[in-house]
mmCIF file of C-alpha atoms in Angstrom:
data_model
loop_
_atom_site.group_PDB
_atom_site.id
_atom_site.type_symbol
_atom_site.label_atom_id
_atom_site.label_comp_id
_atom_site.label_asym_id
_atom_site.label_seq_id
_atom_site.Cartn_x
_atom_site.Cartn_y
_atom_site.Cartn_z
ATOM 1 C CA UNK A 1 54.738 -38.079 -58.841
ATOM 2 C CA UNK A 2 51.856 -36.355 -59.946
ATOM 3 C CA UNK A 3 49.909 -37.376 -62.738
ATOM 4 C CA UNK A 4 49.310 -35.705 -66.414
ATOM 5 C CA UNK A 5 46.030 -33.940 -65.547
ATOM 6 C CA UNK A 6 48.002 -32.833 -62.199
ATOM 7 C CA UNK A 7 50.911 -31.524 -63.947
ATOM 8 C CA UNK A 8 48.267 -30.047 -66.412
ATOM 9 C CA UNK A 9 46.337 -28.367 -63.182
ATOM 10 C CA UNK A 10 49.830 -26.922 -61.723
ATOM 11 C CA UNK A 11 51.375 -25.537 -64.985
ATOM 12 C CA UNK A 12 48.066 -23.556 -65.243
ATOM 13 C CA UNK A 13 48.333 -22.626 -61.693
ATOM 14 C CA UNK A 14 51.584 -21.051 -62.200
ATOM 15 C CA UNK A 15 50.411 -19.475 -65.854
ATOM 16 C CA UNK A 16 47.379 -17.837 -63.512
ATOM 17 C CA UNK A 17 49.495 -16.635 -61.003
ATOM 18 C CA UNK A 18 52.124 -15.149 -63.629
ATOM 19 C CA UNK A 19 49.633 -13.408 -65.729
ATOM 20 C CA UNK A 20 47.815 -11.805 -62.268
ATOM 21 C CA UNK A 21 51.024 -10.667 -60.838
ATOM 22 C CA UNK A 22 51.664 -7.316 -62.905
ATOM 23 C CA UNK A 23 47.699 -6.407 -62.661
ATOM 24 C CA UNK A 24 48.520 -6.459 -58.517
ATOM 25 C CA UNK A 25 51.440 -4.170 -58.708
ATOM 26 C CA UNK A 26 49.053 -1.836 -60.594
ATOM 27 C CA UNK A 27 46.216 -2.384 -58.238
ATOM 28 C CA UNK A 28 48.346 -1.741 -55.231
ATOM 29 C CA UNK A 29 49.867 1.757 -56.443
ATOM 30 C CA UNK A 30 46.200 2.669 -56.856
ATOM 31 C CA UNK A 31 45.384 1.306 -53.679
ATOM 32 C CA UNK A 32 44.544 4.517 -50.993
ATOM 33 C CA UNK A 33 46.368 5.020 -48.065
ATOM 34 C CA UNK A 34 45.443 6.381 -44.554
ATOM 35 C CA UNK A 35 43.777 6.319 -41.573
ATOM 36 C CA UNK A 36 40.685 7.513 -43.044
ATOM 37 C CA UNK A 37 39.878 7.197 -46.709
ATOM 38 C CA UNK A 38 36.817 7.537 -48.752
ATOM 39 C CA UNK A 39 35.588 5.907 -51.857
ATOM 40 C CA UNK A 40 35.117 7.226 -55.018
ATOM 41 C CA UNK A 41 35.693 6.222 -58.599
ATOM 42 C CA UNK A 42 39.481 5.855 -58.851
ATOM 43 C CA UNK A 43 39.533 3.561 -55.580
ATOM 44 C CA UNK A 44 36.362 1.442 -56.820
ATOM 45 C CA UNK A 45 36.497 -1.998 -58.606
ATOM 46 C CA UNK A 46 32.991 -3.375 -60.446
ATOM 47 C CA UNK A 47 33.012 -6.351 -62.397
ATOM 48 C CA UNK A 48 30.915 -9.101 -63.497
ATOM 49 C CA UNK A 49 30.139 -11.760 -60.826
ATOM 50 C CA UNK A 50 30.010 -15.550 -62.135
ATOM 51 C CA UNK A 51 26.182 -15.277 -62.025
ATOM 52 C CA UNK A 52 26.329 -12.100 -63.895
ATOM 53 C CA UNK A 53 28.135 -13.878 -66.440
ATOM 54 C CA UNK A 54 25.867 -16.324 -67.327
ATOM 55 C CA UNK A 55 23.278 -13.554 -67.176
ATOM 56 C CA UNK A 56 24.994 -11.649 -69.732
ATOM 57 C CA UNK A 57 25.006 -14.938 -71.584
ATOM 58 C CA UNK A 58 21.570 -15.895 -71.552
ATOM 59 C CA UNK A 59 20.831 -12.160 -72.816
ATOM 60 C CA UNK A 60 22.685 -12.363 -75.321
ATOM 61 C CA UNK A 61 21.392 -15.760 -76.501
ATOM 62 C CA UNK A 62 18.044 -14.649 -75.900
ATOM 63 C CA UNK A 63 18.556 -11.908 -78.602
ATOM 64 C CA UNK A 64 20.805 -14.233 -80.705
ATOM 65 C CA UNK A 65 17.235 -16.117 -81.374
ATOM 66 C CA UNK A 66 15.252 -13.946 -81.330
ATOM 67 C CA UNK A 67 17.286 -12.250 -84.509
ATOM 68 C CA UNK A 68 17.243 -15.718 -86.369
ATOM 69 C CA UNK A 69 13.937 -16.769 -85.824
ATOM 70 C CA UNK A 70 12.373 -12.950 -85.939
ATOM 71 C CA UNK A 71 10.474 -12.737 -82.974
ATOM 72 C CA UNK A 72 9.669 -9.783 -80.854
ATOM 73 C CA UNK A 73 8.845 -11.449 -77.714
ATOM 74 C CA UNK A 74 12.726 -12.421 -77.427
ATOM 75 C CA UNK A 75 13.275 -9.122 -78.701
ATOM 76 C CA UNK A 76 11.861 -7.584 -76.229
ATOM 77 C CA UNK A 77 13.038 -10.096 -73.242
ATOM 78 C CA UNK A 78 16.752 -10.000 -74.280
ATOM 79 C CA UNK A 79 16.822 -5.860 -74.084
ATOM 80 C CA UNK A 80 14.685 -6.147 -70.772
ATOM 81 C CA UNK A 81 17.467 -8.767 -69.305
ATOM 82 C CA UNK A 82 20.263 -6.343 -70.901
ATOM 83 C CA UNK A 83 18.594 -3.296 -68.998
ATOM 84 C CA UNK A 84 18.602 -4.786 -66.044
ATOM 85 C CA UNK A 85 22.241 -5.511 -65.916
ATOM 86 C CA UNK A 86 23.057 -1.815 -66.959
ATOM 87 C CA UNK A 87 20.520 -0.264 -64.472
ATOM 88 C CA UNK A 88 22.426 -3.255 -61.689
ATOM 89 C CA UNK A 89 25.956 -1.627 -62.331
ATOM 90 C CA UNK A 90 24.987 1.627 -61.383
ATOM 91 C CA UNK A 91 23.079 0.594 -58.164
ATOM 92 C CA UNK A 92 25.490 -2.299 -57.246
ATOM 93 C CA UNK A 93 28.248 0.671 -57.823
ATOM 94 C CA UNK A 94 26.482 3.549 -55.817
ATOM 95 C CA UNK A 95 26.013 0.955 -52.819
ATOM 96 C CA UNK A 96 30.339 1.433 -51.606
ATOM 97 C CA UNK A 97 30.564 4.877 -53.434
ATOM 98 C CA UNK A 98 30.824 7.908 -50.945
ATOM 99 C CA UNK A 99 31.643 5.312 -48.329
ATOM 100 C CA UNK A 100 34.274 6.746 -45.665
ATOM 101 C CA UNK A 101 36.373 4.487 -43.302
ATOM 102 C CA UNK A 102 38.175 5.669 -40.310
ATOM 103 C CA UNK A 103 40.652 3.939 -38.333
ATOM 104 C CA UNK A 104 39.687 4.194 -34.397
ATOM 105 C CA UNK A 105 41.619 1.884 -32.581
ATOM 106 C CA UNK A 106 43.692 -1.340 -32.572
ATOM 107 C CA UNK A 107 43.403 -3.116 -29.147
ATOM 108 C CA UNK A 108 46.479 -4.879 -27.590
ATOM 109 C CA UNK A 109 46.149 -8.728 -27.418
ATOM 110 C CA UNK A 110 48.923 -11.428 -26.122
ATOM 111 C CA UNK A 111 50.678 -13.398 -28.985
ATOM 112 C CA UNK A 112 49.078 -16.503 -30.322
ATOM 113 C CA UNK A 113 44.926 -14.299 -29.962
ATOM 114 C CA UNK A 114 43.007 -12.764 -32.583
ATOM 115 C CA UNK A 115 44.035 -8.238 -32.775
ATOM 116 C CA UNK A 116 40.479 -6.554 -32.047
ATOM 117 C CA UNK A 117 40.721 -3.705 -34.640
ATOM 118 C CA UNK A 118 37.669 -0.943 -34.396
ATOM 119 C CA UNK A 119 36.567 0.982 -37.740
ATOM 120 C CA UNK A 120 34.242 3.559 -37.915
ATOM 121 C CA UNK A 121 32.445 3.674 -41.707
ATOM 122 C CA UNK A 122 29.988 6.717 -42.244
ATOM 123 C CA UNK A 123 28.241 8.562 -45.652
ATOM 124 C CA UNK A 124 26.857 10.980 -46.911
ATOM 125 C CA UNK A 125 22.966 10.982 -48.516
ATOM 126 C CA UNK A 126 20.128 9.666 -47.591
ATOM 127 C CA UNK A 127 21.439 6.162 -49.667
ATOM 128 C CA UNK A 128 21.349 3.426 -47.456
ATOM 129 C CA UNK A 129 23.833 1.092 -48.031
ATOM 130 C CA UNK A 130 22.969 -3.054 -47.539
ATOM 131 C CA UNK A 131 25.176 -6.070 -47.455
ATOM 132 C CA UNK A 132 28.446 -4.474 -47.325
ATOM 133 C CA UNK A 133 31.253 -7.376 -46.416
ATOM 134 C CA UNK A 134 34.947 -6.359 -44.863
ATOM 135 C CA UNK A 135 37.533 -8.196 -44.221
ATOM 136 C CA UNK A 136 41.269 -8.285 -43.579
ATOM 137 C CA UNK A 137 43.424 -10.351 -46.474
ATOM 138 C CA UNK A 138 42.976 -13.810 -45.709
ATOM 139 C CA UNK A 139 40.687 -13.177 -42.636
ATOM 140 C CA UNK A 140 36.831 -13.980 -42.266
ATOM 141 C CA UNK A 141 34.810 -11.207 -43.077
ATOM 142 C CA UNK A 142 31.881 -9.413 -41.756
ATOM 143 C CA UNK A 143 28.771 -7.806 -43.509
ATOM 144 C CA UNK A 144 27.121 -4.980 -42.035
ATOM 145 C CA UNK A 145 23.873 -3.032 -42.904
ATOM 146 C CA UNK A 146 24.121 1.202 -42.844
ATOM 147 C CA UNK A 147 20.329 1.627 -42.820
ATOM 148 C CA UNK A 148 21.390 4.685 -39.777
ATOM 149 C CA UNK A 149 22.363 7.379 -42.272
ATOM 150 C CA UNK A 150 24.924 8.723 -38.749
ATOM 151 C CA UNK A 151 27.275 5.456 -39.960
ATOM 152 C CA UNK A 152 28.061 2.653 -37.665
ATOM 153 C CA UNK A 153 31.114 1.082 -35.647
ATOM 154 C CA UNK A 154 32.859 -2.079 -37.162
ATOM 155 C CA UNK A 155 34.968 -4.548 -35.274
ATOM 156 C CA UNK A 156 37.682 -6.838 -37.627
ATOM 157 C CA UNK A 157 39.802 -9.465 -36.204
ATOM 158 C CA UNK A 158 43.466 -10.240 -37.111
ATOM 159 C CA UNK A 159 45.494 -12.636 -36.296
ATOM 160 C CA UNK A 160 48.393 -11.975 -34.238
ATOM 161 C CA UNK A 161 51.101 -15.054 -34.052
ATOM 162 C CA UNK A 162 53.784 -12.778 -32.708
ATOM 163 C CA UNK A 163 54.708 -10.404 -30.441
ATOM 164 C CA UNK A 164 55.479 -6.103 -31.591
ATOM 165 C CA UNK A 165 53.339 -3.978 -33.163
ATOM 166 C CA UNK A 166 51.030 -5.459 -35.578
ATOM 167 C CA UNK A 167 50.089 -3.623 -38.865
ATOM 168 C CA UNK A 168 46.901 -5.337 -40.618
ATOM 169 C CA UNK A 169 46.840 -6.706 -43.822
ATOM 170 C CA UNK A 170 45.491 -4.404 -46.585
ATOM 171 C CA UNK A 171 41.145 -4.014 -46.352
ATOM 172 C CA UNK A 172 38.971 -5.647 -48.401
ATOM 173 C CA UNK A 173 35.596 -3.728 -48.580
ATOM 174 C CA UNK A 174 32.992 -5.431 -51.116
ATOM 175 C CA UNK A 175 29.564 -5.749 -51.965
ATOM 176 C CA UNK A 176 27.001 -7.608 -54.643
ATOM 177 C CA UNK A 177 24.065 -5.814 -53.941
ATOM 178 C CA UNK A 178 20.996 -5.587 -55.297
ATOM 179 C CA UNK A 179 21.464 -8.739 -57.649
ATOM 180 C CA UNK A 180 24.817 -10.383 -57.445
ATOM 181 C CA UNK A 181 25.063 -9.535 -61.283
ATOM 182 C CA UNK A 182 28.354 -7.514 -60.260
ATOM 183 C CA UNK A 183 31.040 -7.651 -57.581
ATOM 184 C CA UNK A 184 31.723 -3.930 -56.689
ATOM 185 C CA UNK A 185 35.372 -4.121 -54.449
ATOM 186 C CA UNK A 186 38.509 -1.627 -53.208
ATOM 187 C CA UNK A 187 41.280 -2.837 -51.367
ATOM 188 C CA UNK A 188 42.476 -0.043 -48.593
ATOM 189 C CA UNK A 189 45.607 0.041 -46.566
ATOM 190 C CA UNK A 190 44.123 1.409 -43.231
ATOM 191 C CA UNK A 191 46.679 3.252 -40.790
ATOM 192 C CA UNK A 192 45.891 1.450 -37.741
ATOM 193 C CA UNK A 193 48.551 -0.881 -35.620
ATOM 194 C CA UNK A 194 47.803 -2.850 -32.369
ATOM 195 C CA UNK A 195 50.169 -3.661 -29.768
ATOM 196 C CA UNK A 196 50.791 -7.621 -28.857
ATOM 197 C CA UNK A 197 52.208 -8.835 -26.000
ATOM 198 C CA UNK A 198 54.608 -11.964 -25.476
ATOM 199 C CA UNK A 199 52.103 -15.093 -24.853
ATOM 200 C CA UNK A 200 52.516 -15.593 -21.299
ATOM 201 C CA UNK A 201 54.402 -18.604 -19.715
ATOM 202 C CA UNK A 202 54.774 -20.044 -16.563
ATOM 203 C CA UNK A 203 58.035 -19.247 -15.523
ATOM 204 C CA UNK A 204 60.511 -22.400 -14.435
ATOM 205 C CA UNK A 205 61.877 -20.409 -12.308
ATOM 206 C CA UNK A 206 59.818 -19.573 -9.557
ATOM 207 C CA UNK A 207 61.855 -16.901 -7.456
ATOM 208 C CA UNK A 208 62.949 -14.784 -11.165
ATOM 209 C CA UNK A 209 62.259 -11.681 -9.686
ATOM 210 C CA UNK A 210 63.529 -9.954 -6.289
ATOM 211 C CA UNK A 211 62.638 -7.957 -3.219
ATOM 212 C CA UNK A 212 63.996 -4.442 -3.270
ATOM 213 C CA UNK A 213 66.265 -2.607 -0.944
ATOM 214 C CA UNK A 214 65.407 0.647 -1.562
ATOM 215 C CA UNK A 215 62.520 2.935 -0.044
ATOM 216 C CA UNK A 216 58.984 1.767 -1.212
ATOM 217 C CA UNK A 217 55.739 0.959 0.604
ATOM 218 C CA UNK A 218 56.567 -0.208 4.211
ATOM 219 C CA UNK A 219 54.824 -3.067 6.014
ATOM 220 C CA UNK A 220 54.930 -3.793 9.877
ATOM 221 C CA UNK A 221 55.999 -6.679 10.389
ATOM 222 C CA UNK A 222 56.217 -8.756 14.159
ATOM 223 C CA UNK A 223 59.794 -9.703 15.754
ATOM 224 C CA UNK A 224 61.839 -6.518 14.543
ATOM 225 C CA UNK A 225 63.896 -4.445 16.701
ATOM 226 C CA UNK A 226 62.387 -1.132 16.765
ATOM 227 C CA UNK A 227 60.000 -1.013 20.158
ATOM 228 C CA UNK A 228 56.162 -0.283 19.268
ATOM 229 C CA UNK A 229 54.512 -0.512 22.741
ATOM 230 C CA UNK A 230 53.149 -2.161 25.087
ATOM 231 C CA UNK A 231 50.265 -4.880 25.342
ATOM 232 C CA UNK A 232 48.784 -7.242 27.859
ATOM 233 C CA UNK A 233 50.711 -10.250 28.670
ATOM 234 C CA UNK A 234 49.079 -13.337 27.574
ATOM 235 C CA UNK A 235 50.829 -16.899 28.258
ATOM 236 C CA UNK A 236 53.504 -18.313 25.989
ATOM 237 C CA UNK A 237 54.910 -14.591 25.530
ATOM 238 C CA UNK A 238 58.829 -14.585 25.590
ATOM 239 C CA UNK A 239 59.778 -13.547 28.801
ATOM 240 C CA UNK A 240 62.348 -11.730 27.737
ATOM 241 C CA UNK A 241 59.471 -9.163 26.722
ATOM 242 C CA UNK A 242 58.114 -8.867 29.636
ATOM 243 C CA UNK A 243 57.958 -5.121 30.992
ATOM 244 C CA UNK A 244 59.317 -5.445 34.573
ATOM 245 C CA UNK A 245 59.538 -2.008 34.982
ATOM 246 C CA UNK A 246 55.627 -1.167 34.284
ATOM 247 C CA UNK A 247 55.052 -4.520 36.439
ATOM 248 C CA UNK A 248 56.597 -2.887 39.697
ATOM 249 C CA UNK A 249 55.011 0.131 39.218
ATOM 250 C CA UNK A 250 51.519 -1.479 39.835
ATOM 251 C CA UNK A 251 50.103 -0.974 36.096
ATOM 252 C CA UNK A 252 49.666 -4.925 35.359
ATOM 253 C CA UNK A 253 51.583 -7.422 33.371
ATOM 254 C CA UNK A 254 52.957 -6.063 30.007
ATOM 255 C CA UNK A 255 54.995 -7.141 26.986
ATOM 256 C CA UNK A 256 57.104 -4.908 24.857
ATOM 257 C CA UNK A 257 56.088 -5.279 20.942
ATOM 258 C CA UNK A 258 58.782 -4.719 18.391
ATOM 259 C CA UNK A 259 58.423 -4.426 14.730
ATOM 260 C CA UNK A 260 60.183 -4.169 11.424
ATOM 261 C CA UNK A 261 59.567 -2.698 8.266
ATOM 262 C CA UNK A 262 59.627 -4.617 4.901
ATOM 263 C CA UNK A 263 59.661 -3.244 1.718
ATOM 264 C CA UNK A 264 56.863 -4.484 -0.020
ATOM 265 C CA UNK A 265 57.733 -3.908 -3.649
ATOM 266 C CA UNK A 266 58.942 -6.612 -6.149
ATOM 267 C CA UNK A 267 61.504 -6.146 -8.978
ATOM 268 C CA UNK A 268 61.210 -7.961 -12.282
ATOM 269 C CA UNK A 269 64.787 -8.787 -13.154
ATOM 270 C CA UNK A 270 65.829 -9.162 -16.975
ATOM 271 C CA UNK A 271 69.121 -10.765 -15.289
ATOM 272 C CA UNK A 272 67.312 -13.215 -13.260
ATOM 273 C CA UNK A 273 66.190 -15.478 -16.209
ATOM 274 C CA UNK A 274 70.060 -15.518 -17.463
ATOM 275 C CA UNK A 275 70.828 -18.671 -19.696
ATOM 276 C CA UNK A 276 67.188 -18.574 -21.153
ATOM 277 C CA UNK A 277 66.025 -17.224 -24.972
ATOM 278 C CA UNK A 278 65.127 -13.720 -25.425
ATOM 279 C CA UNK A 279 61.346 -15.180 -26.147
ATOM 280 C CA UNK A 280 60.832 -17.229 -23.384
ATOM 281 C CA UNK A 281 62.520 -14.979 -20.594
ATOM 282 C CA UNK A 282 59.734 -12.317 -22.032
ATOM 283 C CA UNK A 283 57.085 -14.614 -22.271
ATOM 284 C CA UNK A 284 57.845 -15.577 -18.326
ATOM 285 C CA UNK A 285 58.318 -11.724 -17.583
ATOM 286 C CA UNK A 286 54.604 -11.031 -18.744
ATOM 287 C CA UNK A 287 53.495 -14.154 -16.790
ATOM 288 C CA UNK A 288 55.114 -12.962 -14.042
ATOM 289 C CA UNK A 289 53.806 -9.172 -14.293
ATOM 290 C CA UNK A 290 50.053 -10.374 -14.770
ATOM 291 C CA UNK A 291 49.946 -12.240 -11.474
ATOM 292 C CA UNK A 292 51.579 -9.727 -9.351
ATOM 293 C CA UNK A 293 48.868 -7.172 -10.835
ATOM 294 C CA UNK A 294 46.387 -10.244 -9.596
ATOM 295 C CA UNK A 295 48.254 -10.359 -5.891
ATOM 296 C CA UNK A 296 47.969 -6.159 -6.167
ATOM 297 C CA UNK A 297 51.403 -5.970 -5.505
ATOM 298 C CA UNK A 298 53.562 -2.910 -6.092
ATOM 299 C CA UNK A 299 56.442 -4.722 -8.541
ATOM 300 C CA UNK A 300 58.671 -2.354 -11.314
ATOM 301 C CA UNK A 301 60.845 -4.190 -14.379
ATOM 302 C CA UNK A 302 64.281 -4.114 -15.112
ATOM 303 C CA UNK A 303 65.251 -4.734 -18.228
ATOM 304 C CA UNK A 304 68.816 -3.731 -20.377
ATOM 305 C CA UNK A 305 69.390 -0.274 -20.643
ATOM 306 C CA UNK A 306 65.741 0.441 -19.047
ATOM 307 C CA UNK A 307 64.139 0.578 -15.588
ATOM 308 C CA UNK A 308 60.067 1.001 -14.546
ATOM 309 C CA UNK A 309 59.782 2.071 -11.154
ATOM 310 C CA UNK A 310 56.927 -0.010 -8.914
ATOM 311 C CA UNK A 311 53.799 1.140 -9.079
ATOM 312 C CA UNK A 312 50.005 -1.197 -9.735
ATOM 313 C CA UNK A 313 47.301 -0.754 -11.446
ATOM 314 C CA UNK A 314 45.823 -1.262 -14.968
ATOM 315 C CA UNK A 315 48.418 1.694 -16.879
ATOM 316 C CA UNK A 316 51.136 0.613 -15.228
ATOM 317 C CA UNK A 317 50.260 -3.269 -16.098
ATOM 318 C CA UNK A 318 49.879 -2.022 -19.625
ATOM 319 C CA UNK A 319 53.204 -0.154 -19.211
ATOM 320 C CA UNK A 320 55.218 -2.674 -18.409
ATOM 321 C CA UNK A 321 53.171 -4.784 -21.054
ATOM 322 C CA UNK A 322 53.866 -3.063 -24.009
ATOM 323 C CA UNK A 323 57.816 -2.753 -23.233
ATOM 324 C CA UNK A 324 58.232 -6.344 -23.556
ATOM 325 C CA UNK A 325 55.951 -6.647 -26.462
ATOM 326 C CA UNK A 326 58.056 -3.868 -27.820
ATOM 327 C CA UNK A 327 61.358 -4.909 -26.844
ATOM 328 C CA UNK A 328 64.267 -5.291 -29.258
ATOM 329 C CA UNK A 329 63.795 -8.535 -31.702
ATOM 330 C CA UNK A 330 59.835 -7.600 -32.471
ATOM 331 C CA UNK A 331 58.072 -6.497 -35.266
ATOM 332 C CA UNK A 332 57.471 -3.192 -35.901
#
């Protein structure tokens, strides 16, 4: 049970939260869309900061005095304080105004990691623009300095607990420079997604994929039936191999070789993990796929309704990759 002064704290909570609600439904129809989106007066929030407050205050006491008691010294203090704070919107404001940010790329990560996301923020002018902080909703942010008037790269980090395509939270770009009198912000939704695989596990299952029987890479392999030559003799040789023939004929003691071919490339079998959940036969599937990249083995995937022919290397990992991350049940 919570006590009077808790019940007190919760009911104003809720009263908070109730009253804040309809000013975010107008803040997020205002809020810009796009994959790159520039700043400017309808996009911009500036407001007091809790220090700017009590600056505001003190001004206003200052002159409050000064009036009673007559004195020009406060006079002229409280209209210095006040012109301050005017002259501090106007800078703190121009700091994110003319600001453009462009969506570059969103790198793919494995379920469970932290989504690498890569913004590009440039302006115009000769302004240079200091402490600027962004940050995802609910992520740790990052402040950056554009003293370079050409702009600068940003990298943001989101968190990525599943696997599909992940679409970041809205953008929160903000700043309190010169003074931290204001708190200049604009929340952006940034086109940008990033692809995230199924966390990889260690398949119970050790044999869940097979050999193929088709054509593919071909490796010679000793004790086949089709004859490859001849070479010397050496003890503990199967007599059997022995070429009499080239014996009699005064050429030295030979065996016959014989090879076979095997087919060197490895299926991934959706079937093969039957009985398991869709998550974990995907999460073994991308285990799976990473370490026959490792081995540099030519392997393909089978799943329902779809079929990746063998092949190796880093697009083809990626490939094969994304269709599980993307594979019915995701998010998109």
């Amino acid at each position: 049970m919570l006590s009077a002064e808790g019940q007190r704290f919760v009911m104003f909570a809720k009263l908070r939260k109730s009253l804040r609600r309809p000013f975010d439904r107008w803040a997020a129809r205002r809020r810009p869309k796009g994959r790159s989106i520039e700043l400017n007066q309808k996009r911009i929030f500036i407001f007091p900061s809790r220090s700017g407050w009590g600056f505001i205050f003190v001004s206003i006491l200052l002159l409050l005095i000064g009036v009673n008691y007559e004195n020009n010294l406060l006079h002229a203090v409280a209209f210095l304080l006040l012109s301050i704070f005017v002259i501090s919107i106007i800078h703190t404001y121009s700091n994110l105004s003319g600001i453009k940010i462009t969506a570059i790329k969103g790198y793919p990560c494995f379920a469970g990691e932290q989504a690498e996301f890569e913004l590009r923020l440039s302006a115009g002018g000769k302004r240079e623009r200091e402490n600027v902080q962004l940050a995802w909703k609910g992520c740790q942010s990052q402040t950056i300095e554009m003293i370079d008037h050409s702009g600068c790269t940003v990298r943001l980090y989101h968190p990525a607990p599943v696997r599909g395509r992940l679409h970041p939270r809205p953008l929160l770009i903000e700043s309190m420079y010169p003074l931290g009198l204001l708190r200049v912000w604009s929340w952006l939704e940034v086109d940008s997604n990033a692809v995230v695989y199924p966390s990889p596990q260690k398949s119970l299952r050790p044999q869940s994929y097979i050999r193929s029987e088709g054509e593919g890479r071909m490796q010679s392999l000793d004790g086949g039936e089709d004859f490859a030559g001849l070479e010397q003799y050496h003890p503990g040789m199967p007599l059997r191999h022995v070429a009499w023939k080239t014996y009699a004929r005064g050429q030295g003691l030979h065996a016959k070789t014989f090879h076979a071919e095997l087919d060197e490339r490895v299926w991934l079998d959706w079937d093969a993990l039957a009985g398991m959940p869709t998550e974990t036969r995907l999460s073994c599937l991308c285990y799976l796929v990473l370490q026959l990249e490792k081995q540099g083995e030519h392997y393909g995937l089978r799943l329902p309704g779809r079929d990746f022919e063998p092949d190796r290397g880093d697009s083809h990992r990626q490939q094969l990759l994304t269709a599980l991350a993307l594979f019915p049940g995701g998010v998109e």
